[in-house]
XYZ file of N, CA and C in Angstrom:
246
model
N 232.581 90.036 192.270
C 233.046 89.180 192.586
C 233.523 89.746 194.297
N 235.042 90.028 194.124
C 235.728 90.574 195.334
C 236.841 91.504 194.690
N 237.140 92.704 195.242
C 237.904 93.958 194.618
C 239.572 92.856 194.791
N 240.086 93.253 193.638
C 241.584 93.024 193.547
C 242.669 93.453 194.663
N 243.336 92.666 195.510
C 244.451 92.967 196.094
C 245.894 92.578 195.677
N 246.644 92.751 196.794
C 248.033 92.608 195.993
C 248.610 91.648 196.489
N 249.256 90.646 196.291
C 249.894 89.774 197.151
C 251.183 89.677 197.616
N 251.568 89.343 199.008
C 252.906 90.190 199.573
C 253.337 88.613 199.931
N 254.280 88.657 198.703
C 255.590 87.303 198.801
C 256.563 87.455 199.293
N 256.898 88.232 200.233
C 257.999 88.868 201.189
C 258.207 87.568 201.999
N 259.679 86.894 201.930
C 259.755 86.122 202.584
C 259.460 84.612 201.829
N 259.134 84.974 200.875
C 258.969 83.278 200.273
C 260.278 82.485 199.902
N 260.266 81.774 199.434
C 261.296 81.170 198.509
C 261.783 81.352 197.558
N 262.705 82.120 197.022
C 263.262 82.767 195.940
C 263.470 81.101 194.700
N 264.048 80.427 194.796
C 264.073 79.127 194.033
C 262.144 78.432 193.240
N 261.798 79.055 194.363
C 260.283 78.110 193.851
C 259.446 78.732 192.927
N 258.780 78.303 191.995
C 258.080 79.212 190.806
C 256.497 78.940 191.572
N 256.451 79.866 190.560
C 254.632 80.404 191.297
C 253.429 79.735 189.908
N 252.547 78.810 190.286
C 251.578 78.164 189.957
C 250.350 78.910 189.593
N 249.587 79.062 188.330
C 248.460 79.974 187.620
C 247.671 78.542 188.177
N 246.583 79.127 188.335
C 245.152 77.356 188.168
C 244.142 77.650 188.210
N 243.742 77.237 187.266
C 242.172 77.788 186.798
C 241.223 77.254 187.923
N 240.771 78.338 188.947
C 240.159 77.564 189.794
C 239.074 77.213 189.347
N 237.862 76.087 190.009
C 236.352 75.881 189.382
C 235.548 76.579 189.809
N 234.737 77.213 189.203
C 233.776 78.331 189.476
C 232.567 78.177 191.350
N 232.585 76.692 191.281
C 231.881 76.762 192.523
C 232.575 76.924 193.565
N 233.830 77.070 193.336
C 235.059 76.871 194.857
C 235.315 78.469 194.637
N 235.379 79.776 193.489
C 235.480 80.849 193.555
C 234.201 81.643 194.214
N 233.404 81.161 193.664
C 232.073 81.072 194.624
C 231.958 80.857 195.721
N 232.405 80.204 196.356
C 232.631 79.590 198.068
C 233.792 80.564 198.743
N 234.480 80.798 197.587
C 235.877 82.130 198.436
C 235.264 83.534 198.548
N 234.528 83.269 197.509
C 233.849 85.333 197.355
C 232.949 84.905 198.692
N 232.681 84.239 199.122
C 231.277 83.985 200.854
C 232.446 84.200 202.009
N 233.231 83.859 201.428
C 234.391 83.548 202.992
C 234.692 85.083 203.712
N 234.877 85.311 204.613
C 235.179 86.519 205.530
C 236.324 87.458 205.326
N 237.439 86.741 204.696
C 238.043 87.583 204.275
C 239.520 87.132 205.144
N 239.734 86.578 206.591
C 240.644 85.906 207.006
C 239.887 84.748 207.281
N 241.303 83.699 207.798
C 241.298 82.923 207.967
C 241.316 81.642 206.729
N 241.707 80.606 207.341
C 241.679 79.195 206.057
C 240.564 79.234 205.231
N 240.370 79.052 203.970
C 239.474 78.594 203.243
C 239.587 77.485 202.835
N 240.687 76.552 202.565
C 240.845 75.040 202.249
C 242.412 74.240 202.663
N 242.661 73.458 202.574
C 244.229 73.218 202.365
C 244.488 72.396 200.979
N 245.713 72.711 200.416
C 245.944 72.402 198.943
C 246.920 71.191 199.327
N 246.212 69.851 198.764
C 247.421 68.881 198.994
C 248.067 68.256 197.475
N 249.178 68.195 197.635
C 250.457 67.887 196.230
C 251.359 66.522 196.816
N 251.204 65.491 196.027
C 251.784 64.286 196.058
C 251.670 64.042 194.270
N 253.104 63.355 194.440
C 253.967 62.626 193.452
C 253.554 61.535 192.855
N 252.789 61.121 192.242
C 252.731 59.584 191.664
C 253.324 59.652 190.069
N 254.346 58.800 189.647
C 254.624 58.084 188.939
C 254.825 59.690 187.631
N 255.717 60.354 188.062
C 256.016 61.252 187.541
C 254.884 62.846 187.129
N 254.054 62.309 188.458
C 253.206 63.537 187.880
C 252.648 63.970 189.139
N 252.323 65.543 189.347
C 251.738 65.837 190.414
C 250.575 65.727 190.398
N 249.547 65.257 191.560
C 248.840 64.872 191.916
C 247.951 66.029 193.064
N 247.336 66.732 192.307
C 247.126 68.367 193.223
C 245.317 67.702 194.053
N 245.093 68.281 194.798
C 243.641 67.847 195.836
C 243.469 69.395 196.681
N 242.770 69.694 196.528
C 241.997 70.699 197.739
C 240.916 70.395 198.004
N 241.084 70.476 199.322
C 239.744 70.230 200.557
C 239.264 71.560 200.679
N 238.184 72.326 200.759
C 237.748 73.316 201.099
C 237.256 73.184 202.571
N 237.461 74.414 203.467
C 237.140 74.549 204.478
C 235.336 73.972 204.953
N 235.477 73.108 205.956
C 233.901 72.661 205.864
C 233.098 73.662 206.017
N 233.222 75.204 207.069
C 232.642 75.850 207.056
C 231.821 76.509 205.763
N 232.632 76.539 204.800
C 232.827 77.090 203.679
C 231.625 76.662 202.633
N 231.991 75.092 203.117
C 230.611 73.808 202.568
C 229.177 74.472 202.625
N 228.927 75.283 203.652
C 227.865 75.026 204.330
C 227.369 76.316 204.277
N 228.124 77.567 203.708
C 227.305 78.788 203.184
C 226.888 79.138 201.801
N 226.025 77.868 201.197
C 225.464 77.863 200.165
C 223.600 78.700 200.513
N 223.682 79.366 199.419
C 222.264 80.394 198.875
C 221.056 79.297 199.279
N 219.957 80.055 199.281
C 218.607 79.067 199.549
C 218.416 78.841 198.115
N 218.317 76.832 197.946
C 218.233 76.650 196.631
C 219.438 76.151 196.053
N 220.544 76.666 196.603
C 221.923 76.074 196.054
C 222.546 74.315 196.875
N 223.095 74.054 196.438
C 223.370 72.609 196.749
C 224.672 73.277 197.197
N 225.005 71.878 198.545
C 225.688 72.566 199.245
C 227.345 72.178 198.593
N 228.586 72.876 198.691
C 229.447 72.761 197.754
C 230.467 71.639 198.115
N 230.988 71.317 197.195
C 232.290 69.594 197.328
C 232.916 70.303 198.297
N 233.631 69.586 198.695
C 234.764 69.628 199.638
C 235.639 69.339 199.382
N 235.420 68.237 197.905
C 237.288 67.914 197.369
C 237.426 68.181 196.262
N 238.378 68.772 195.810
C 238.661 69.228 194.065
C 240.000 68.974 193.422
N 239.929 67.519 192.823
C 241.141 66.835 192.281
C 241.580 67.814 191.266
N 242.662 67.420 190.835
C 242.984 67.693 189.756
C 244.535 66.913 189.472
N 245.562 67.248 188.209
C 246.729 66.158 187.617
C 247.215 67.696 187.179
N 248.641 67.788 187.590
C 249.510 68.590 187.067
C 250.901 67.797 186.417
N 251.132 67.921 184.787
C 252.141 67.011 184.583
C 253.394 67.924 184.105
């Protein structure tokens, strides 16, 4: 896929947690095709009935980066955190 890099969290709020998220395979494949700079998508988190409703919307430029014979990537990936 891609080489491992360090993430600089300098300046991040000290009182916030870090989420470990399992990313669907098709999203990981699309992210691997990204240029390395720029936006890959937007994360939306809403509180509904005591649960966090999480959705990720893939950047439309990345949805069109499918190989010949592959389906275009889905734009929206829903999820729920309890």
